[in-house]
Coordinates of C-alpha atoms in Angstrom, one line a residue:
M722 CA 108.1 2.1 24.6
K723 CA 105.2 2.0 27.2
L724 CA 101.5 2.6 26.5
Y725 CA 98.7 2.9 28.8
N726 CA 96.2 0.0 28.2
S727 CA 92.6 0.8 29.2
L728 CA 92.0 -2.8 29.6
S729 CA 94.6 -3.5 32.3
Q730 CA 94.5 0.1 33.4
T731 CA 98.3 0.1 33.6
K732 CA 101.2 1.2 31.3
E733 CA 102.6 -1.7 29.5
E734 CA 105.8 -2.2 27.3
F735 CA 104.7 -2.1 23.8
I736 CA 105.5 -5.5 21.9
S737 CA 103.6 -5.9 18.7
L738 CA 102.0 -9.2 17.7
K739 CA 104.2 -9.5 14.6
K740 CA 107.6 -7.9 15.5
T741 CA 108.2 -5.2 12.9
T742 CA 104.6 -4.6 12.0
V743 CA 101.9 -2.8 13.9
T744 CA 98.0 -3.1 13.2
M745 CA 96.0 -0.1 14.5
Y746 CA 92.4 0.8 14.2
V747 CA 90.8 4.0 15.4
C748 CA 87.0 4.8 15.5
G749 CA 86.3 7.5 13.0
I750 CA 83.4 9.9 12.7
T751 CA 79.8 9.6 12.0
P752 CA 79.6 12.3 9.3
Y753 CA 76.5 14.4 10.0
D754 CA 78.3 17.6 11.2
T755 CA 81.5 19.4 11.1
T756 CA 85.0 18.8 12.7
H757 CA 85.6 20.2 16.2
L758 CA 88.5 20.3 18.4
G759 CA 87.5 17.3 20.3
H760 CA 87.9 15.3 17.0
A761 CA 91.1 16.9 16.3
F762 CA 92.5 16.0 19.7
T763 CA 91.9 12.2 19.1
Y764 CA 93.0 12.1 15.5
I765 CA 96.3 14.1 16.2
A766 CA 97.1 11.8 19.2
F767 CA 96.9 8.8 17.0
D768 CA 98.7 10.7 14.1
I769 CA 101.6 11.1 16.6
L770 CA 101.5 7.5 17.6
Q771 CA 101.7 6.4 13.9
R772 CA 104.5 8.7 13.2
Y773 CA 106.3 7.7 16.3
L774 CA 106.0 4.0 15.6
T775 CA 107.2 4.5 12.1
F776 CA 110.2 6.5 13.4
K777 CA 111.1 3.5 15.6
G778 CA 111.2 1.2 12.4
Y779 CA 107.7 -0.5 12.5
T780 CA 105.6 -0.7 9.4
V781 CA 102.1 0.5 10.6
T782 CA 98.9 -0.6 9.0
Y783 CA 96.4 2.0 10.2
T784 CA 92.6 1.8 9.6
Q785 CA 90.1 4.4 10.4
N786 CA 86.4 4.0 9.6
V787 CA 83.5 6.3 8.7
T788 CA 80.2 5.3 10.2
D789 CA 78.3 6.2 7.2
I790 CA 75.0 4.4 8.3
D791 CA 73.6 5.4 11.7
D792 CA 70.4 6.6 13.4
D793 CA 72.0 10.1 13.7
I794 CA 72.8 10.4 10.0
L795 CA 69.2 9.2 9.1
K796 CA 67.7 11.7 11.5
K797 CA 69.9 14.7 10.4
A798 CA 69.3 13.7 6.6
K799 CA 65.5 13.8 7.1
G800 CA 65.8 17.1 9.2
V801 CA 67.7 19.0 6.5
G802 CA 65.8 17.2 3.6
K803 CA 69.0 15.5 2.1
N804 CA 69.9 12.1 0.9
W805 CA 71.7 10.2 3.7
E806 CA 74.6 9.2 1.4
E807 CA 75.1 12.8 0.1
L808 CA 74.9 14.1 3.6
G809 CA 77.7 11.7 4.6
E810 CA 79.8 12.4 1.7
F811 CA 79.7 16.2 2.3
W812 CA 80.7 16.0 5.9
T813 CA 83.3 13.3 5.3
K814 CA 85.0 15.6 2.7
K815 CA 84.9 18.5 5.1
F816 CA 86.3 16.3 7.9
L817 CA 89.2 15.0 5.8
N818 CA 90.1 18.6 4.6
D819 CA 90.3 19.7 8.1
L820 CA 92.6 16.9 9.1
K821 CA 94.7 17.6 5.8
A822 CA 94.9 21.2 6.9
L823 CA 96.3 20.0 10.3
N824 CA 98.9 17.8 8.6
V825 CA 97.4 14.7 9.9
T826 CA 98.5 11.5 8.0
I827 CA 95.7 9.9 6.3
P828 CA 95.4 6.2 7.5
T829 CA 96.3 3.3 5.3
Y830 CA 92.7 2.3 5.0
Y831 CA 90.0 5.0 5.3
V832 CA 86.8 2.9 4.9
K833 CA 83.0 3.1 5.1
A834 CA 80.9 0.9 7.2
T835 CA 78.6 0.2 4.3
D836 CA 81.5 -1.4 2.2
S837 CA 81.7 -4.2 4.8
I838 CA 78.0 -5.4 4.9
S839 CA 78.9 -8.8 3.7
T840 CA 81.5 -9.3 6.4
M841 CA 79.1 -8.1 9.1
L842 CA 76.4 -10.7 7.8
E843 CA 79.0 -13.5 8.0
I844 CA 79.9 -12.5 11.6
I845 CA 76.3 -12.3 12.6
E846 CA 75.5 -15.8 11.1
E847 CA 78.5 -17.3 13.0
L848 CA 77.5 -15.6 16.3
I849 CA 73.8 -17.1 15.9
K850 CA 75.4 -20.5 15.3
K851 CA 77.2 -20.3 18.4
A852 CA 74.2 -19.1 20.4
F853 CA 75.8 -15.7 21.1
A854 CA 73.0 -14.1 19.1
Y855 CA 69.3 -14.5 18.5
E856 CA 66.6 -13.3 16.1
K857 CA 63.4 -11.5 17.1
E858 CA 61.0 -10.0 14.5
G859 CA 63.8 -9.3 11.8
N860 CA 66.2 -7.9 14.6
I861 CA 69.3 -9.7 15.5
Y862 CA 70.6 -9.1 19.2
F863 CA 73.8 -10.2 20.8
R864 CA 73.2 -12.3 23.9
V865 CA 75.2 -10.8 26.6
N866 CA 74.2 -13.5 29.2
N867 CA 76.5 -16.0 27.5
V868 CA 79.6 -13.8 28.0
T869 CA 81.2 -14.3 31.3
D870 CA 83.5 -11.3 31.1
Y871 CA 81.3 -8.8 29.5
G872 CA 82.2 -5.5 31.1
K873 CA 86.0 -6.2 31.5
L874 CA 87.1 -3.0 29.6
S875 CA 84.6 -0.5 31.2
R876 CA 84.3 -2.1 34.4
Y877 CA 80.8 -0.6 35.0
T878 CA 78.1 -2.3 37.0
K879 CA 75.0 -3.5 35.3
E880 CA 73.0 -0.6 36.5
E881 CA 75.7 1.9 35.2
M882 CA 75.6 0.2 31.8
I883 CA 71.9 0.5 31.5
D884 CA 72.1 4.1 32.3
L885 CA 74.8 4.7 29.8
S886 CA 73.0 2.7 27.1
K887 CA 70.0 5.0 27.3
K888 CA 72.3 8.1 27.0
R889 CA 74.3 6.7 24.1
G890 CA 71.8 5.6 21.7
A891 CA 70.6 2.0 22.7
N892 CA 67.3 1.0 24.1
P893 CA 67.5 -1.1 27.3
D894 CA 63.7 -1.2 27.6
D895 CA 63.3 -2.9 24.1
P896 CA 60.6 -5.8 24.9
L897 CA 62.3 -7.9 22.3
K898 CA 65.5 -8.2 24.3
E899 CA 66.2 -11.1 26.5
N900 CA 68.5 -8.9 28.6
P901 CA 68.4 -5.1 28.8
L902 CA 72.1 -5.1 28.0
D903 CA 71.8 -7.1 24.7
F904 CA 72.7 -5.0 21.8
V905 CA 71.5 -4.9 18.2
L906 CA 73.6 -6.5 15.5
W907 CA 71.1 -6.1 12.7
Q908 CA 67.9 -4.2 12.7
K909 CA 64.8 -4.3 10.4
S910 CA 64.6 -1.2 8.3
K911 CA 61.6 1.1 8.3
Q912 CA 59.9 1.7 5.0
D913 CA 61.7 5.1 4.4
E914 CA 65.1 3.9 5.5
P915 CA 68.1 2.4 3.6
S916 CA 68.3 -1.4 3.6
W917 CA 70.4 -4.4 2.7
K918 CA 69.3 -8.0 2.0
S919 CA 70.0 -10.4 4.8
P920 CA 68.9 -14.0 5.8
W921 CA 66.5 -12.3 8.3
G922 CA 65.0 -9.8 5.8
N923 CA 65.8 -6.3 4.6
G924 CA 67.7 -4.3 7.4
R925 CA 70.9 -2.3 8.4
P926 CA 73.7 -3.0 10.7
G927 CA 73.9 -2.1 14.3
W928 CA 76.8 0.2 15.4
H929 CA 79.1 -2.2 17.1
I930 CA 79.2 -4.8 14.5
E931 CA 80.3 -2.3 11.8
C932 CA 83.7 -1.9 13.6
S933 CA 84.3 -5.6 14.4
A934 CA 83.7 -6.3 10.6
M935 CA 86.0 -3.5 9.3
I936 CA 88.8 -4.8 11.6
N937 CA 88.4 -8.4 10.6
K938 CA 88.2 -7.2 6.8
Y939 CA 91.1 -4.8 6.8
L940 CA 93.5 -5.8 9.7
G941 CA 92.6 -9.5 10.8
T942 CA 91.2 -11.2 13.7
Q943 CA 93.6 -9.8 16.3
I944 CA 95.2 -6.4 16.2
D945 CA 97.7 -4.6 18.1
I946 CA 96.1 -1.1 19.0
H947 CA 92.5 0.0 18.9
G948 CA 91.8 3.7 19.8
G949 CA 89.1 6.2 20.2
G950 CA 87.5 8.7 22.6
S951 CA 87.0 7.7 26.2
D952 CA 83.3 8.0 25.7
L953 CA 83.4 4.9 23.4
L954 CA 84.6 2.5 26.3
Y955 CA 80.9 1.6 26.7
P956 CA 79.0 0.5 25.0
H957 CA 80.9 0.6 21.7
H958 CA 84.2 -1.0 22.6
E959 CA 82.9 -3.4 25.2
S960 CA 80.5 -4.7 22.6
E961 CA 83.2 -5.0 20.0
I962 CA 85.1 -7.3 22.3
A963 CA 82.2 -9.5 23.0
Q964 CA 81.4 -9.9 19.3
S965 CA 84.8 -10.2 17.9
E966 CA 86.4 -12.6 20.6
N967 CA 83.4 -14.8 20.7
V968 CA 83.1 -15.1 16.9
T969 CA 86.7 -16.1 16.4
G970 CA 87.6 -17.7 19.7
K971 CA 90.8 -15.6 19.7
K972 CA 91.8 -13.5 22.7
P973 CA 92.8 -10.8 23.0
F974 CA 91.0 -9.4 20.1
V975 CA 93.0 -6.2 20.8
K976 CA 96.3 -6.1 22.6
Y977 CA 96.4 -2.4 23.5
W978 CA 93.2 -0.4 24.1
M979 CA 93.8 3.4 24.0
H980 CA 91.4 6.2 24.7
T981 CA 91.7 9.9 24.7
G982 CA 90.4 12.5 27.3
A983 CA 87.5 14.8 26.6
V984 CA 88.1 18.3 25.4
M985 CA 86.1 20.9 27.6
F986 CA 84.8 24.3 26.5
E987 CA 82.8 26.8 28.7
G988 CA 82.8 24.4 31.5
E989 CA 81.4 21.4 29.7
K990 CA 82.6 18.6 27.5
M991 CA 82.6 19.7 23.9
S992 CA 79.6 18.1 22.2
K993 CA 77.1 18.5 19.4
S994 CA 74.3 18.0 21.8
L995 CA 75.4 21.0 24.0
G996 CA 76.4 23.1 20.9
N997 CA 79.6 24.3 22.7
L998 CA 81.8 23.3 19.7
V999 CA 85.1 25.0 18.6
M1000 CA 85.3 24.2 15.0
I1001 CA 88.6 23.6 13.3
S1002 CA 87.6 25.4 10.1
D1003 CA 86.9 28.6 12.4
L1004 CA 90.1 28.3 14.2
L1005 CA 92.1 28.1 10.9
K1006 CA 90.7 31.4 10.0
D1007 CA 92.8 33.2 12.6
Y1008 CA 95.6 30.8 13.5
S1009 CA 98.0 28.4 11.8
A1010 CA 97.7 24.6 11.6
N1011 CA 100.9 24.5 13.6
A1012 CA 99.5 26.7 16.4
I1013 CA 96.4 24.2 16.8
R1014 CA 98.7 21.3 16.8
F1015 CA 100.9 22.9 19.3
V1016 CA 97.8 23.5 21.7
I1017 CA 96.8 19.9 21.3
L1018 CA 100.1 18.5 21.9
S1019 CA 100.6 20.5 25.1
H1020 CA 98.0 18.2 26.6
H1021 CA 98.5 14.6 27.3
Y1022 CA 96.2 12.5 25.1
R1023 CA 94.6 10.8 28.1
I1024 CA 94.0 13.6 30.2
P1025 CA 90.7 15.8 29.9
W1026 CA 91.3 19.5 29.4
E1027 CA 89.6 22.7 29.0
F1028 CA 90.2 24.9 25.8
Y1029 CA 90.7 28.6 26.1
H1030 CA 91.6 30.9 23.1
Q1031 CA 94.6 32.4 25.1
Q1032 CA 96.3 29.0 24.5
L1033 CA 96.5 29.7 20.8
E1034 CA 98.1 33.0 21.5
T1035 CA 100.7 31.3 23.7
A1036 CA 101.2 28.7 20.9
K1037 CA 101.9 31.3 18.3
E1038 CA 104.5 33.0 20.4
Q1039 CA 106.4 29.6 21.2
L1040 CA 106.2 28.7 17.5
T1041 CA 107.7 32.0 16.3
I1042 CA 110.8 31.3 18.4
V1043 CA 111.1 27.8 17.0
E1044 CA 110.3 28.7 13.4
S1045 CA 112.8 31.7 13.3
I1046 CA 115.5 29.6 14.6
L1047 CA 114.9 26.9 11.8
K1048 CA 115.3 29.8 9.4
E1049 CA 118.6 31.1 10.7
K1050 CA 121.9 30.5 8.9
P1051 CA 124.2 28.8 11.7
T1052 CA 127.8 29.8 11.7
E1053 CA 129.2 26.5 13.1
E1054 CA 128.7 22.8 12.9
G1055 CA 128.4 22.2 16.8
R1056 CA 128.1 19.0 18.7
E1057 CA 125.2 16.8 18.1
P1058 CA 122.9 17.5 21.1
K1059 CA 122.4 13.6 21.9
G1060 CA 121.3 14.4 25.5
I1061 CA 118.2 16.4 24.1
I1062 CA 117.5 13.7 21.6
N1063 CA 117.4 10.9 24.3
Q1064 CA 115.2 13.1 26.5
F1065 CA 112.8 13.6 23.6
T1066 CA 112.4 9.9 22.6
K1067 CA 112.3 9.0 26.2
A1068 CA 109.2 11.4 26.6
L1069 CA 107.4 9.8 23.7
D1070 CA 108.4 6.3 24.9
E1071 CA 106.5 7.0 28.1
D1072 CA 103.0 6.7 26.9
L1073 CA 103.4 9.5 24.3
D1074 CA 104.2 12.4 26.7
T1075 CA 103.8 15.1 24.0
P1076 CA 103.6 17.9 26.7
K1077 CA 107.2 17.0 27.9
A1078 CA 108.4 16.4 24.2
L1079 CA 107.3 20.1 23.4
E1080 CA 109.1 21.3 26.4
I1081 CA 112.3 19.6 25.2
L1082 CA 111.8 21.0 21.7
Q1083 CA 111.4 24.5 23.2
Q1084 CA 114.5 23.9 25.5
L1085 CA 116.6 23.1 22.3
A1086 CA 115.4 26.2 20.6
K1087 CA 116.9 28.4 23.4
Q1088 CA 120.3 27.0 22.8
N1089 CA 123.1 28.4 20.5
V1090 CA 122.0 27.8 16.9
T1091 CA 124.4 25.3 15.2
K1092 CA 123.9 23.2 12.2
N1093 CA 123.6 20.1 14.5
S1094 CA 121.2 21.6 16.9
Q1095 CA 119.1 23.1 14.1
K1096 CA 119.0 19.8 12.3
T1097 CA 117.8 18.1 15.4
L1098 CA 115.2 20.6 16.1
R1099 CA 113.9 20.3 12.6
E1100 CA 113.7 16.6 13.0
M1101 CA 111.9 16.8 16.3
F1102 CA 109.5 19.5 14.9
L1103 CA 108.6 17.2 11.9
L1104 CA 108.2 14.1 14.0
L1105 CA 105.5 15.9 16.1
G1106 CA 103.8 16.5 12.8
F1107 CA 104.3 20.2 12.5
S1108 CA 104.8 21.5 9.0
L1109 CA 107.5 23.9 7.6

């Protein structure tokens, strides 16, 4: 099995750190709004990966987080006049209901950032001891100057990083920073903000330290796979590497970095800021979960794509053929379609080529219906996460 590693920018043979077990972490949602098709694309991609690794005989320990404390949540909570915790709980529940409707397997550990504050504080204290972090007026910053390979994942120039920092929630102009690229590990809370006790006064965690802490707590100091959307390459995942590898001294922190492509709608990347969102809850009013999953799997997880509603109509037609064949009563045993099975697994072995796997499934659906072909079709259908 080969997976594309964003760090090496090549397809690499998958060999887990511990032979028969796989540790996987995927960055989850910041729960202040509803689930859109871009979210579903990412989480269905890693759902397929989890299912396929299990099919291949691995025991998968999969952790996904909820960033339940964040600037965006606090801003939204203030805007709608709700408690930040209640707001987070409400949207987390909606998100999980949408994923359940799409037949997405719930991770082994589904965890809130605020449940790992103590681990975050331990990591920050160790980074300060090792001179990778410093305190200024109750804020703790990570010292990028002490990391020789900062930027090895995203491969951006310093100027590009500064520009992206501004767009993605950081403040490179903060006068307390030694370097514009230094990022917040812990920040002093304002009077009306939630806070936790720390050696540097009451405050709350920065974004990047949350994921490093949850990985450390639930999966260990080194993991096999870390995933998320391509927009997380920098600064989020780049900063995770810097923190985690320099606090433990263990490299690589992650063996395989995997990133999903952006989903476009009306010519632009689907995003809350643009308001061009296609909501899963809206799609489910008119289309089945299988149809939505079919559309998603007809696109390779790494490649950006544009959504059109016609894709759902096409998916409906294709699924009608497959589902009708699965309901037929075959008249003969027939030969086991080994060639088809091999092609199907070969497609998934090649960096989860789900569009190719779907083509093979449809190819089998067009053959004569026998007990063996029907059995294989059913197994392929279920492996791709469709429900019967």
